[in-house]
CSV table of C-alpha atoms in Angstrom, one decimal:
chain,number,residue,atom,x,y,z
L,1,MET,CA,-0.2,0.0,0.1
L,2,MET,CA,1.1,3.2,-1.0
L,3,ARG,CA,1.8,5.8,1.9
L,4,SER,CA,1.8,9.6,1.6
L,5,PRO,CA,5.4,11.0,2.8
L,6,PRO,CA,5.1,12.9,6.3
L,7,PRO,CA,4.6,16.9,6.0
L,8,PRO,CA,7.9,19.1,6.0
L,9,GLN,CA,8.4,20.4,9.4
L,10,SER,CA,8.0,24.2,9.2
L,11,GLN,CA,10.9,26.3,10.4
L,12,SER,CA,9.1,27.8,13.2
L,13,ASN,CA,8.7,24.7,15.1
L,14,SER,CA,11.9,23.4,15.1
L,15,ASN,CA,12.8,24.6,18.2
L,16,TYR,CA,9.4,23.2,19.7
L,17,GLY,CA,9.7,22.8,23.3
L,18,SER,CA,13.4,24.3,23.6
L,19,PRO,CA,13.8,26.9,26.7
L,20,TYR,CA,16.5,28.6,24.4
L,21,ASN,CA,14.1,29.2,21.5
L,22,GLY,CA,16.6,29.0,18.9
L,23,GLN,CA,19.2,30.8,21.0
L,24,VAL,CA,21.7,28.3,21.4
L,25,GLY,CA,22.8,28.2,17.7
L,26,GLY,CA,26.5,27.7,16.8
L,27,GLY,CA,28.4,30.4,14.4
L,28,GLY,CA,28.2,32.7,17.3
L,29,GLY,CA,24.6,33.5,16.8
L,30,GLY,CA,23.2,31.9,20.3
L,31,THR,CA,23.3,34.2,23.2
L,32,PHE,CA,23.4,30.9,25.6
L,33,ALA,CA,27.3,31.5,26.5
L,34,PRO,CA,27.2,35.3,26.9
L,35,ALA,CA,24.1,35.0,29.5
L,36,PHE,CA,26.2,32.6,31.3
L,37,GLY,CA,29.0,34.5,31.4
L,38,GLY,CA,27.1,37.5,32.3
L,39,PHE,CA,26.1,35.3,35.4
L,40,ILE,CA,29.3,35.0,36.4
L,41,ASN,CA,30.3,38.4,36.2
L,42,ASP,CA,27.2,39.9,37.7
L,43,PRO,CA,28.1,41.9,41.1
L,44,THR,CA,25.4,39.8,43.0
L,45,ALA,CA,26.7,36.2,42.1
L,46,GLN,CA,30.5,37.7,42.8
L,47,MET,CA,29.1,38.9,46.3
L,48,GLY,CA,27.6,35.5,47.2
L,49,TYR,CA,30.9,33.8,45.7
L,50,GLN,CA,32.7,35.8,48.3
L,51,VAL,CA,30.4,35.4,51.2
L,52,GLY,CA,30.3,31.4,50.6
L,53,LYS,CA,34.0,31.3,50.5
L,54,THR,CA,34.6,33.5,53.5
L,55,ALA,CA,32.0,31.3,55.6
L,56,LEU,CA,34.1,28.1,54.3
L,57,ASN,CA,37.1,29.6,55.6
L,58,ALA,CA,35.9,30.4,58.8
L,59,GLY,CA,34.1,27.0,59.4
L,60,GLN,CA,37.3,25.2,58.2
L,61,GLU,CA,39.3,27.4,60.7
L,62,TYR,CA,36.9,26.9,63.3
L,63,MET,CA,37.2,23.2,62.9
L,64,GLU,CA,40.8,23.2,63.2
L,65,GLN,CA,40.7,25.3,66.2
L,66,ASN,CA,38.7,22.9,68.3
L,67,ILE,CA,40.4,19.7,67.1
L,68,ASN,CA,43.7,21.5,67.7
L,69,ARG,CA,42.3,21.7,71.5
L,70,TYR,CA,43.0,17.6,71.6
L,71,VAL,CA,45.2,16.9,69.1
L,72,SER,CA,47.6,18.8,66.9
L,73,ILE,CA,47.1,18.2,63.1
L,74,SER,CA,50.9,18.7,62.1
L,75,ALA,CA,51.5,16.3,64.7
L,76,LEU,CA,49.5,13.4,63.4
L,77,LYS,CA,50.8,14.2,59.8
L,78,HIS,CA,54.1,12.8,61.0
L,79,TYR,CA,52.8,9.7,62.2
L,80,PHE,CA,51.2,9.2,58.5
L,81,ASN,CA,54.6,10.1,56.8
L,82,VAL,CA,55.3,6.5,55.8
L,83,SER,CA,56.4,4.5,52.4
L,84,THR,CA,55.8,1.1,51.0
L,85,PRO,CA,59.5,-0.2,52.4
L,86,TYR,CA,59.1,1.0,55.5
L,87,VAL,CA,55.4,-0.5,55.9
L,88,LEU,CA,56.6,-3.9,54.8
L,89,ARG,CA,59.5,-3.7,57.2
L,90,LYS,CA,57.4,-2.9,59.7
L,91,LEU,CA,55.3,-5.5,59.5
L,92,LEU,CA,58.0,-8.2,59.3
L,93,LEU,CA,59.5,-6.1,62.9
L,94,VAL,CA,56.2,-6.4,64.5
L,95,LEU,CA,55.9,-10.0,63.8
L,96,PHE,CA,59.4,-10.9,64.0
L,97,PRO,CA,61.2,-8.4,66.5
L,98,TRP,CA,63.8,-11.2,68.4
L,99,ARG,CA,66.8,-10.0,66.5
L,100,HIS,CA,66.4,-6.8,65.6
L,101,LYS,CA,68.6,-4.1,66.6
L,102,PRO,CA,69.1,-1.4,67.5
L,103,TRP,CA,65.6,-0.1,68.9
L,104,SER,CA,66.4,3.6,69.3
L,105,ARG,CA,65.0,6.2,67.5
L,106,GLU,CA,67.4,8.5,65.0
L,107,GLN,CA,67.3,12.3,65.6
L,108,ARG,CA,68.7,15.0,63.8
L,109,PRO,CA,69.2,18.5,64.2
L,110,SER,CA,67.1,21.4,63.2
L,111,HIS,CA,67.5,22.9,60.1
L,112,SER,CA,66.3,26.3,61.2
L,113,THR,CA,69.1,26.3,64.1
L,114,PRO,CA,72.0,24.3,62.9
L,115,ALA,CA,74.6,25.9,65.2
L,116,ASP,CA,72.5,24.9,68.1
L,117,ALA,CA,73.0,21.4,69.1
L,118,SER,CA,70.1,21.7,71.8
L,119,ASN,CA,67.0,21.5,69.0
L,120,TYR,CA,66.6,17.8,67.6
L,121,TYR,CA,63.7,16.6,66.0
L,122,PHE,CA,62.6,12.8,65.3
L,123,LEU,CA,62.8,11.2,61.7
L,124,PRO,CA,59.5,10.1,60.2
L,125,PRO,CA,58.3,6.9,59.8
L,126,ARG,CA,59.5,6.4,56.3
L,127,ASP,CA,63.2,7.2,57.4
L,128,ASP,CA,63.4,5.3,60.7
L,129,ILE,CA,62.1,2.0,61.0
L,130,ASN,CA,62.0,2.6,64.7
L,131,SER,CA,59.5,5.5,64.5
L,132,PRO,CA,55.7,4.5,65.6
L,133,ASP,CA,53.2,5.7,62.6
L,134,MET,CA,49.3,5.5,62.7
L,135,TYR,CA,48.9,4.1,59.2
L,136,ILE,CA,49.7,0.4,59.9
L,137,PRO,CA,47.4,0.5,63.1
L,138,VAL,CA,44.4,2.0,61.2
L,139,MET,CA,44.5,0.0,58.1
L,140,ALA,CA,45.2,-2.8,60.6
L,141,PHE,CA,42.2,-1.8,62.7
L,142,VAL,CA,39.8,-1.8,59.5
L,143,THR,CA,41.2,-5.0,58.4
L,144,TYR,CA,40.4,-6.8,61.3
L,145,ILE,CA,36.5,-6.0,60.7
L,146,LEU,CA,36.4,-7.0,57.2
L,147,LEU,CA,38.3,-10.3,58.0
L,148,SER,CA,36.4,-10.8,61.0
L,149,THR,CA,33.2,-10.4,58.6
L,150,LEU,CA,34.7,-12.6,55.9
L,151,LEU,CA,35.7,-15.4,58.2
L,152,ALA,CA,32.1,-15.7,59.6
L,153,GLY,CA,30.5,-15.8,55.8
L,154,LEU,CA,32.9,-18.6,54.8
L,155,ARG,CA,31.5,-20.3,58.0
L,156,GLY,CA,28.2,-19.9,57.2
L,157,ALA,CA,27.3,-17.9,59.8
L,158,PHE,CA,27.5,-14.5,58.1
L,159,HIS,CA,24.4,-11.9,59.2
L,160,PRO,CA,24.0,-8.1,59.4
L,161,GLU,CA,25.2,-7.8,62.9
L,162,VAL,CA,28.3,-9.6,62.7
L,163,MET,CA,30.2,-6.5,61.0
L,164,GLY,CA,28.5,-4.3,63.9
L,165,LEU,CA,29.3,-6.2,66.9
L,166,THR,CA,32.9,-6.6,65.6
L,167,ALA,CA,33.6,-3.2,64.8
L,168,THR,CA,32.0,-2.2,68.4
L,169,THR,CA,34.1,-4.5,70.2
L,170,ALA,CA,37.3,-3.2,68.5
L,171,PHE,CA,36.1,0.5,69.4
L,172,VAL,CA,35.8,-0.4,72.9
L,173,VAL,CA,39.0,-2.1,73.1
L,174,VAL,CA,40.8,0.8,71.5
L,175,LEU,CA,38.8,3.3,73.5
L,176,LEU,CA,39.7,1.7,76.8
L,177,GLU,CA,43.4,1.4,76.2
L,178,ILE,CA,43.4,5.0,75.0
L,179,LEU,CA,41.6,6.2,78.4
L,180,GLY,CA,44.0,3.9,80.0
L,181,LEU,CA,47.1,5.5,78.5
L,182,LYS,CA,45.9,9.1,79.2
L,183,PHE,CA,45.6,7.5,83.0
L,184,GLY,CA,48.7,6.2,82.9
L,185,THR,CA,50.4,9.3,81.8
L,186,TYR,CA,48.5,11.1,84.4
L,187,VAL,CA,50.0,8.8,86.8
L,188,LEU,CA,53.4,8.5,85.5
L,189,SER,CA,53.9,12.4,85.1
L,190,ILE,CA,54.1,12.4,81.4
L,191,SER,CA,53.0,15.6,80.2
L,192,ASN,CA,54.9,15.5,76.7
L,193,ASP,CA,52.0,15.2,73.7
L,194,SER,CA,54.2,13.5,71.5
L,195,GLN,CA,54.9,10.7,74.2
L,196,LEU,CA,50.9,10.2,74.4
L,197,LEU,CA,50.6,9.9,70.6
L,198,ASP,CA,53.4,7.2,70.2
L,199,LEU,CA,51.6,5.4,73.1
L,200,VAL,CA,48.7,5.2,71.0
L,201,ALA,CA,50.4,4.5,67.6
L,202,TYR,CA,52.2,1.4,69.5
L,203,SER,CA,48.6,0.3,70.9
L,204,GLY,CA,47.1,-0.2,67.5
L,205,TYR,CA,50.1,-2.7,66.4
L,206,LYS,CA,48.4,-5.6,68.4
L,207,PHE,CA,45.8,-5.9,65.5
L,208,VAL,CA,48.8,-7.1,63.2
L,209,GLY,CA,49.3,-10.1,65.4
L,210,VAL,CA,45.5,-10.4,66.0
L,211,ILE,CA,45.0,-10.8,61.8
L,212,VAL,CA,47.7,-13.1,61.7
L,213,THR,CA,46.2,-15.3,64.2
L,214,LEU,CA,42.5,-15.2,62.7
L,215,VAL,CA,44.2,-16.2,59.4
L,216,ILE,CA,46.7,-19.0,60.5
L,217,SER,CA,44.2,-20.8,63.0
L,218,GLU,CA,41.1,-20.3,60.1
L,219,ILE,CA,43.6,-22.6,57.9
L,220,LEU,CA,44.7,-25.1,60.6
L,221,ASN,CA,41.4,-25.7,62.1
L,222,ARG,CA,39.7,-25.9,59.0
L,223,GLY,CA,36.9,-22.9,59.6
L,224,GLN,CA,36.7,-23.8,63.3
L,225,GLY,CA,37.9,-20.5,64.7
L,226,THR,CA,40.9,-19.9,66.8
L,227,GLY,CA,40.3,-22.6,69.3
L,228,GLY,CA,42.0,-25.8,69.6
L,229,TRP,CA,45.8,-26.5,70.0
L,230,ALA,CA,46.7,-24.8,66.5
L,231,GLY,CA,45.0,-21.7,67.6
L,232,TRP,CA,46.6,-21.1,70.9
L,233,THR,CA,49.8,-21.8,69.7
L,234,VAL,CA,49.5,-19.2,67.2
L,235,PHE,CA,48.1,-16.9,69.6
L,236,GLY,CA,50.8,-17.2,72.2
L,237,TYR,CA,53.2,-16.3,69.5
L,238,THR,CA,51.7,-13.7,68.1
L,239,PHE,CA,51.1,-12.1,71.8
L,240,MET,CA,54.5,-12.8,72.7
L,241,ALA,CA,56.0,-10.9,69.7
L,242,ASN,CA,53.7,-8.2,70.2
L,243,ALA,CA,54.7,-7.8,73.9
L,244,PHE,CA,58.5,-8.2,73.1
L,245,PHE,CA,58.2,-5.3,70.4
L,246,LEU,CA,56.2,-3.2,72.8
L,247,LEU,CA,58.7,-3.5,75.8
L,248,ARG,CA,61.8,-2.9,73.6
L,249,SER,CA,60.2,0.1,71.8
L,250,LEU,CA,58.4,2.1,74.8
L,251,LYS,CA,61.5,1.8,76.7
L,252,TYR,CA,62.7,5.1,75.0
L,253,VAL,CA,59.4,7.0,75.9
L,254,LEU,CA,58.6,5.7,79.4
L,255,LEU,CA,62.4,5.2,80.7
L,256,PRO,CA,64.6,8.0,79.3
L,257,ASP,CA,68.0,7.5,80.5
L,258,SER,CA,71.2,10.0,80.4
L,259,SER,CA,73.5,8.5,78.2
L,260,ASN,CA,75.6,10.1,76.0
L,261,SER,CA,73.5,9.2,73.0
L,262,THR,CA,70.3,11.0,74.0
L,263,PRO,CA,71.0,14.7,73.0
L,264,ALA,CA,70.1,17.4,74.6
L,265,GLY,CA,66.8,19.1,74.2
L,266,SER,CA,65.2,15.9,72.5
L,267,GLY,CA,62.4,15.7,74.7
L,268,MET,CA,63.8,12.8,76.6
L,269,HIS,CA,64.6,14.0,80.1
L,270,THR,CA,65.8,11.3,83.0
L,271,VAL,CA,63.5,10.8,85.6
L,272,ALA,CA,63.8,9.9,89.2
L,273,ARG,CA,64.8,6.3,90.4
L,274,SER,CA,61.4,6.1,92.4
L,275,GLN,CA,59.2,7.4,88.9
L,276,ARG,CA,61.5,4.7,87.1
L,277,ASN,CA,60.6,1.8,89.3
L,278,ARG,CA,56.8,2.9,88.6
L,279,ARG,CA,57.2,3.5,84.8
L,280,THR,CA,58.6,-0.3,84.6
L,281,GLN,CA,56.2,-1.8,86.3
L,282,PHE,CA,53.5,0.0,84.3
L,283,LEU,CA,55.5,-0.9,81.4
L,284,PHE,CA,55.9,-4.6,82.0
L,285,ILE,CA,51.7,-4.6,83.3
L,286,TYR,CA,50.9,-2.7,79.5
L,287,SER,CA,52.8,-5.1,77.6
L,288,TYR,CA,52.0,-8.3,79.0
L,289,VAL,CA,49.0,-8.3,81.0
L,290,VAL,CA,46.9,-5.3,79.1
L,291,GLN,CA,47.8,-6.6,75.6
L,292,PHE,CA,46.8,-10.5,76.4
L,293,VAL,CA,43.5,-9.8,77.7
L,294,PHE,CA,42.9,-7.4,74.4
L,295,MET,CA,44.5,-9.9,72.1
L,296,TRP,CA,42.3,-12.5,73.3
L,297,ILE,CA,39.0,-10.9,73.4
L,298,LEU,CA,40.0,-9.6,69.6
L,299,SER,CA,40.8,-13.3,68.5
L,300,ARG,CA,38.1,-14.9,70.1
L,301,GLN,CA,36.3,-16.7,66.9
L,302,ASP,CA,33.8,-19.5,67.5
L,303,GLY,CA,33.4,-22.1,64.7
L,304,SER,CA,29.9,-22.5,65.6
L,305,PRO,CA,27.3,-20.8,63.8
L,306,ALA,CA,24.4,-21.3,66.0
L,307,GLN,CA,26.7,-19.8,68.8
L,308,ILE,CA,27.6,-16.9,66.6
L,309,LYS,CA,23.8,-16.3,66.0
L,310,ALA,CA,23.1,-16.7,69.4
L,311,ALA,CA,25.5,-14.0,70.9
L,312,ALA,CA,24.7,-11.6,68.3
L,313,GLY,CA,20.9,-12.1,68.7
L,314,ALA,CA,22.1,-11.2,72.6
L,315,ALA,CA,23.8,-8.1,71.8
L,316,LYS,CA,20.8,-7.0,69.6
L,317,GLY,CA,18.5,-7.6,72.5
L,318,VAL,CA,20.8,-5.6,74.5
L,319,VAL,CA,20.4,-2.7,72.2
L,320,GLY,CA,16.9,-2.6,71.8
L,321,GLY,CA,15.9,-3.0,75.0
């Protein structure tokens, strides 16, 4: 059947429905670009832009001032100044600290006053393997939460409460440890903020040992958690390695000496004999007793899906109640 061709569209209706009504043409005939440029050059728009920029800068300055009341942002940047070789070497040091020497941190004179031998600063982690960092603890903390959730899924016990329960447990452990360190620094008269940040950084290295315990125990026990002789053997090694690492690393923070290798003005001052004895006791209790309790709590993994679901249901009921 023959059909008539469609009627030709008139030029007047070619831009029907367009909000520009033929003003967006090429060849310089359109007025859209000049109108947009006029909006940018409009005094009212310029004033609004300046007001918004001023408000943003004021808000950023307010946040920095409030955050700096509790922790120095510039000091935190020092703990995240790491490199890939440093991270690999540090992980090996945390897991195999037995034959490492020396444990003292490297220091350099300040470039601003090279003639003044009393101004020294510690090298950043990327330049000193013995320097504490916060990159590995933060990454290990996140990895621990994700790994625990993954292992629960492999055992067939995954449910939405697993990740929340694991994250809550890890947060509570970290919070209790930081509060304990804060109290310890007050009792031991440690007023240097950098020493407190060092203690906080060192407290996060236990997650490395916990992750290794979870992975190896899961393989040796064939998905039955961290129980049995295999789980306890791996846990015992990672705990002893972490305790030895902390014991040797924290000595310069809590027990500085007056040897010739300690430059003046480096922030490491000698302490009285009675204070030194208290710090020695605190160092031993923190490195062995406290770390054992926290690592045991973090590494508990039951291979029974029923018990995991029962524990999560109980936690959910407590929260809901």
